[in-house]
PDB file of C-alpha atoms in Angstrom:
ATOM      1  CA  MET A1342     287.854  44.487 450.986  1.00 43.00           C
ATOM      2  CA  SER A1343     287.046  41.072 449.310  1.00 44.00           C
ATOM      3  CA  THR A1344     286.054  41.244 445.268  1.00 46.00           C
ATOM      4  CA  ALA A1345     283.385  38.664 446.150  1.00 47.00           C
ATOM      5  CA  SER A1346     281.360  41.644 447.916  1.00 45.00           C
ATOM      6  CA  GLN A1347     282.256  44.335 445.487  1.00 41.00           C
ATOM      7  CA  PRO A1348     279.405  44.943 442.410  1.00 40.00           C
ATOM      8  CA  HIS A1349     280.801  43.471 439.101  1.00 39.00           C
ATOM      9  CA  HIS A1350     279.528  46.416 436.409  1.00 38.00           C
ATOM     10  CA  ALA A1351     280.346  44.213 433.526  1.00 36.00           C
ATOM     11  CA  THR A1352     277.924  41.800 433.801  1.00 33.00           C
ATOM     12  CA  ARG A1353     275.279  44.897 435.175  1.00 39.00           C
ATOM     13  CA  THR A1354     271.918  45.136 432.677  1.00 41.00           C
ATOM     14  CA  VAL A1355     270.617  47.498 431.228  1.00 50.00           C
ATOM     15  CA  VAL A1356     267.218  47.244 432.642  1.00 54.00           C
ATOM     16  CA  GLY A1357     265.797  50.480 433.711  1.00 54.00           C
ATOM     17  CA  MET A1358     268.286  52.651 432.195  1.00 67.00           C
ATOM     18  CA  PRO A1359     266.859  54.798 429.684  1.00 72.00           C
ATOM     19  CA  LEU A1360     267.278  54.869 425.896  1.00 83.00           C
ATOM     20  CA  PRO A1361     269.476  57.755 424.618  1.00 89.00           C
ATOM     21  CA  ARG A1362     267.783  60.739 423.367  1.00 89.00           C
ATOM     22  CA  ALA A1363     268.529  59.865 419.566  1.00 90.00           C
ATOM     23  CA  ALA A1364     266.371  56.714 420.218  1.00 91.00           C
ATOM     24  CA  ARG A1365     263.226  58.040 421.763  1.00 94.00           C
ATOM     25  CA  LEU A1366     260.198  60.174 420.066  1.00 95.00           C
ATOM     26  CA  LEU A1367     260.716  63.015 422.300  1.00 94.00           C
ATOM     27  CA  LYS A1368     258.092  65.538 420.774  1.00 95.00           C
ATOM     28  CA  ALA A1369     254.738  65.959 419.918  1.00 96.00           C
ATOM     29  CA  SER A1370     254.981  66.319 416.653  1.00 95.00           C
ATOM     30  CA  GLU A1371     257.167  63.259 415.986  1.00 95.00           C
ATOM     31  CA  PHE A1372     254.700  61.274 417.622  1.00 96.00           C
ATOM     32  CA  THR A1373     251.907  63.063 415.473  1.00 96.00           C
ATOM     33  CA  GLN A1374     253.545  62.001 412.268  1.00 95.00           C
ATOM     34  CA  VAL A1375     253.519  58.161 413.193  1.00 96.00           C
ATOM     35  CA  PHE A1376     249.995  58.571 414.018  1.00 95.00           C
ATOM     36  CA  LYS A1377     248.721  59.981 411.004  1.00 95.00           C
ATOM     37  CA  ASN A1378     251.102  57.631 408.625  1.00 91.00           C
ATOM     38  CA  ASN A1379     251.602  54.765 409.793  1.00 92.00           C
ATOM     39  CA  ARG A1380     252.150  50.743 409.375  1.00 93.00           C
ATOM     40  CA  ALA A1381     250.165  48.968 412.357  1.00 94.00           C
ATOM     41  CA  SER A1382     250.559  45.182 414.168  1.00 94.00           C
ATOM     42  CA  THR A1383     248.003  44.727 416.862  1.00 95.00           C
ATOM     43  CA  ASP A1384     247.442  41.861 419.596  1.00 96.00           C
ATOM     44  CA  ALA A1385     245.486  41.606 422.735  1.00 96.00           C
ATOM     45  CA  LEU A1386     248.627  43.282 424.480  1.00 97.00           C
ATOM     46  CA  PHE A1387     249.770  45.975 422.129  1.00 97.00           C
ATOM     47  CA  ARG A1388     249.008  47.746 419.294  1.00 97.00           C
ATOM     48  CA  VAL A1389     252.179  48.900 417.696  1.00 96.00           C
ATOM     49  CA  LEU A1390     252.757  51.881 415.115  1.00 96.00           C
ATOM     50  CA  TRP A1391     255.737  52.574 412.827  1.00 95.00           C
ATOM     51  CA  ARG A1392     256.713  54.367 409.947  1.00 94.00           C
ATOM     52  CA  ALA A1393     260.118  54.957 408.156  1.00 92.00           C
ATOM     53  CA  ASN A1394     262.142  57.623 409.189  1.00 91.00           C
ATOM     54  CA  ASP A1395     265.717  59.211 408.009  1.00 89.00           C
ATOM     55  CA  ARG A1396     267.871  58.934 411.144  1.00 87.00           C
ATOM     56  CA  ASP A1397     270.367  56.795 411.609  1.00 85.00           C
ATOM     57  CA  GLY A1398     268.430  54.413 413.946  1.00 86.00           C
ATOM     58  CA  HIS A1399     265.344  53.372 415.240  1.00 90.00           C
ATOM     59  CA  ARG A1400     263.617  55.393 417.943  1.00 94.00           C
ATOM     60  CA  LEU A1401     260.862  54.681 420.615  1.00 95.00           C
ATOM     61  CA  GLY A1402     258.114  56.411 421.640  1.00 96.00           C
ATOM     62  CA  MET A1403     254.936  55.134 423.894  1.00 96.00           C
ATOM     63  CA  ALA A1404     251.866  56.253 424.905  1.00 95.00           C
ATOM     64  CA  VAL A1405     250.668  54.437 428.325  1.00 96.00           C
ATOM     65  CA  SER A1406     247.263  55.936 429.403  1.00 95.00           C
ATOM     66  CA  ARG A1407     245.506  55.107 432.776  1.00 95.00           C
ATOM     67  CA  LYS A1408     243.094  53.034 431.013  1.00 95.00           C
ATOM     68  CA  VAL A1409     245.691  50.518 431.060  1.00 95.00           C
ATOM     69  CA  ASP A1410     246.522  50.368 434.669  1.00 95.00           C
ATOM     70  CA  ARG A1411     245.294  53.321 437.038  1.00 95.00           C
ATOM     71  CA  ARG A1412     248.383  52.409 438.908  1.00 96.00           C
ATOM     72  CA  ALA A1413     251.551  54.466 438.356  1.00 95.00           C
ATOM     73  CA  VAL A1414     253.512  51.653 439.014  1.00 95.00           C
ATOM     74  CA  GLY A1415     251.611  49.090 436.531  1.00 94.00           C
ATOM     75  CA  ARG A1416     252.083  51.948 433.922  1.00 95.00           C
ATOM     76  CA  THR A1417     255.833  52.081 434.798  1.00 94.00           C
ATOM     77  CA  ARG A1418     256.350  48.149 434.791  1.00 95.00           C
ATOM     78  CA  SER A1419     255.078  48.267 431.009  1.00 95.00           C
ATOM     79  CA  LYS A1420     257.099  51.016 430.012  1.00 94.00           C
ATOM     80  CA  ARG A1421     260.241  49.158 431.364  1.00 94.00           C
ATOM     81  CA  VAL A1422     259.493  46.078 429.494  1.00 95.00           C
ATOM     82  CA  ILE A1423     258.607  47.835 426.228  1.00 95.00           C
ATOM     83  CA  ARG A1424     261.867  49.840 426.866  1.00 94.00           C
ATOM     84  CA  GLU A1425     263.912  46.529 427.603  1.00 93.00           C
ATOM     85  CA  HIS A1426     262.917  44.914 424.628  1.00 92.00           C
ATOM     86  CA  PHE A1427     263.005  47.659 422.223  1.00 92.00           C
ATOM     87  CA  ARG A1428     266.677  48.165 423.092  1.00 90.00           C
ATOM     88  CA  ARG A1429     267.120  44.249 422.530  1.00 85.00           C
ATOM     89  CA  GLY A1430     265.053  44.681 419.007  1.00 76.00           C
ATOM     90  CA  ARG A1431     267.367  47.826 418.194  1.00 73.00           C
ATOM     91  CA  ALA A1432     270.867  46.427 418.720  1.00 67.00           C
ATOM     92  CA  ALA A1433     269.769  42.993 416.593  1.00 66.00           C
ATOM     93  CA  GLN A1434     268.610  45.352 413.500  1.00 67.00           C
ATOM     94  CA  ALA A1435     271.487  47.832 413.999  1.00 63.00           C
ATOM     95  CA  HIS A1436     273.000  46.923 410.690  1.00 66.00           C
ATOM     96  CA  THR A1437     270.270  47.915 408.987  1.00 71.00           C
ATOM     97  CA  ASP A1438     269.601  50.387 406.561  1.00 75.00           C
ATOM     98  CA  ARG A1439     266.123  51.167 407.067  1.00 83.00           C
ATOM     99  CA  HIS A1440     264.966  52.578 409.830  1.00 88.00           C
ATOM    100  CA  PHE A1441     261.636  53.377 411.953  1.00 92.00           C
ATOM    101  CA  ASP A1442     260.154  55.593 414.407  1.00 94.00           C
ATOM    102  CA  VAL A1443     257.903  53.134 416.458  1.00 95.00           C
ATOM    103  CA  VAL A1444     255.109  53.782 418.838  1.00 97.00           C
ATOM    104  CA  VAL A1445     253.738  51.281 420.915  1.00 97.00           C
ATOM    105  CA  LEU A1446     250.388  51.571 422.669  1.00 97.00           C
ATOM    106  CA  PRO A1447     249.757  48.859 425.520  1.00 97.00           C
ATOM    107  CA  ARG A1448     246.142  47.412 426.257  1.00 97.00           C
ATOM    108  CA  PRO A1449     244.637  46.878 429.669  1.00 96.00           C
ATOM    109  CA  SER A1450     245.050  43.344 429.166  1.00 96.00           C
ATOM    110  CA  ALA A1451     249.170  44.218 429.444  1.00 95.00           C
ATOM    111  CA  ALA A1452     248.721  45.170 432.953  1.00 94.00           C
ATOM    112  CA  THR A1453     247.680  41.787 434.142  1.00 94.00           C
ATOM    113  CA  THR A1454     250.289  39.658 431.906  1.00 95.00           C
ATOM    114  CA  ASP A1455     253.643  38.697 433.398  1.00 95.00           C
ATOM    115  CA  ASN A1456     256.603  39.924 431.755  1.00 95.00           C
ATOM    116  CA  ALA A1457     257.678  36.696 429.706  1.00 95.00           C
ATOM    117  CA  ASP A1458     254.367  36.994 427.949  1.00 96.00           C
ATOM    118  CA  LEU A1459     254.946  40.664 426.940  1.00 96.00           C
ATOM    119  CA  GLY A1460     258.228  40.394 425.856  1.00 94.00           C
ATOM    120  CA  ARG A1461     257.356  37.227 423.474  1.00 95.00           C
ATOM    121  CA  ALA A1462     254.254  39.411 422.384  1.00 96.00           C
ATOM    122  CA  LEU A1463     256.976  42.432 421.681  1.00 95.00           C
ATOM    123  CA  GLU A1464     259.406  40.194 419.750  1.00 93.00           C
ATOM    124  CA  ARG A1465     256.357  39.389 417.292  1.00 93.00           C
ATOM    125  CA  HIS A1466     255.807  42.793 416.879  1.00 93.00           C
ATOM    126  CA  TRP A1467     259.409  43.868 416.539  1.00 90.00           C
ATOM    127  CA  GLN A1468     259.851  40.769 413.876  1.00 89.00           C
ATOM    128  CA  ARG A1469     256.359  42.391 412.004  1.00 90.00           C
ATOM    129  CA  VAL A1470     258.041  45.845 411.833  1.00 87.00           C
ATOM    130  CA  GLY A1471     261.420  44.035 410.466  1.00 81.00           C
ATOM    131  CA  GLU A1472     259.121  42.323 407.755  1.00 82.00           C
ATOM    132  CA  THR A1473     258.160  45.450 406.448  1.00 75.00           C
ATOM    133  CA  ARG A1474     261.958  46.522 406.349  1.00 61.00           C
ATOM    134  CA  ASP A1475     262.308  43.611 403.973  1.00 60.00           C
ATOM    135  CA  GLU A1476     258.825  44.777 402.059  1.00 63.00           C
ATOM    136  CA  VAL A1477     260.653  47.850 401.078  1.00 55.00           C
ATOM    137  CA  ASP A1478     263.898  46.834 400.451  1.00 53.00           C
ATOM    138  CA  ARG A1479     262.536  44.537 397.701  1.00 55.00           C
ATOM    139  CA  ALA A1480     259.935  47.268 396.364  1.00 51.00           C
ATOM    140  CA  SER A1481     262.484  49.546 396.225  1.00 50.00           C
ATOM    141  CA  ARG A1482     264.857  47.323 394.277  1.00 53.00           C
ATOM    142  CA  ARG A1483     262.018  46.373 391.677  1.00 51.00           C
ATOM    143  CA  THR A1484     261.816  50.374 391.145  1.00 47.00           C
ATOM    144  CA  ARG A1485     265.448  50.587 390.625  1.00 49.00           C
ATOM    145  CA  LYS A1486     265.447  47.749 388.431  1.00 54.00           C
ATOM    146  CA  LEU A1487     262.081  48.822 386.199  1.00 51.00           C
ATOM    147  CA  ASN A1488     264.026  52.573 385.938  1.00 49.00           C
TER     148      ASN A1488
END
């Protein structure tokens, strides 16, 4: 068998692969904490809620209702795009000491938007989450200087 016909696993992407359990919000109580006490970023495609956590990394939760798309294939596409862009943002911010629980709520217009536009919108939201981290870090440094 030639090597050209064999799959090359080193270049395999992680699209569609599940996030590890430690990177997901799993319990209703975890979602409720984010819904009750959060910062928010909203645009025409997504509403992103987040709050600081005391874990070792960022965690993602998604709430994709049938209002977004009545077809399961459309809701699954939205979740796949969200998961992939969260994975990229999480890797880029792995070295930080501030971590967040993030809940992403797609809006109905996300169902008819192409993946590239969804990705750009999510990147803007991840940037806002990162800016919040910087604001929190600056505020904590100011508090330490005052004490």
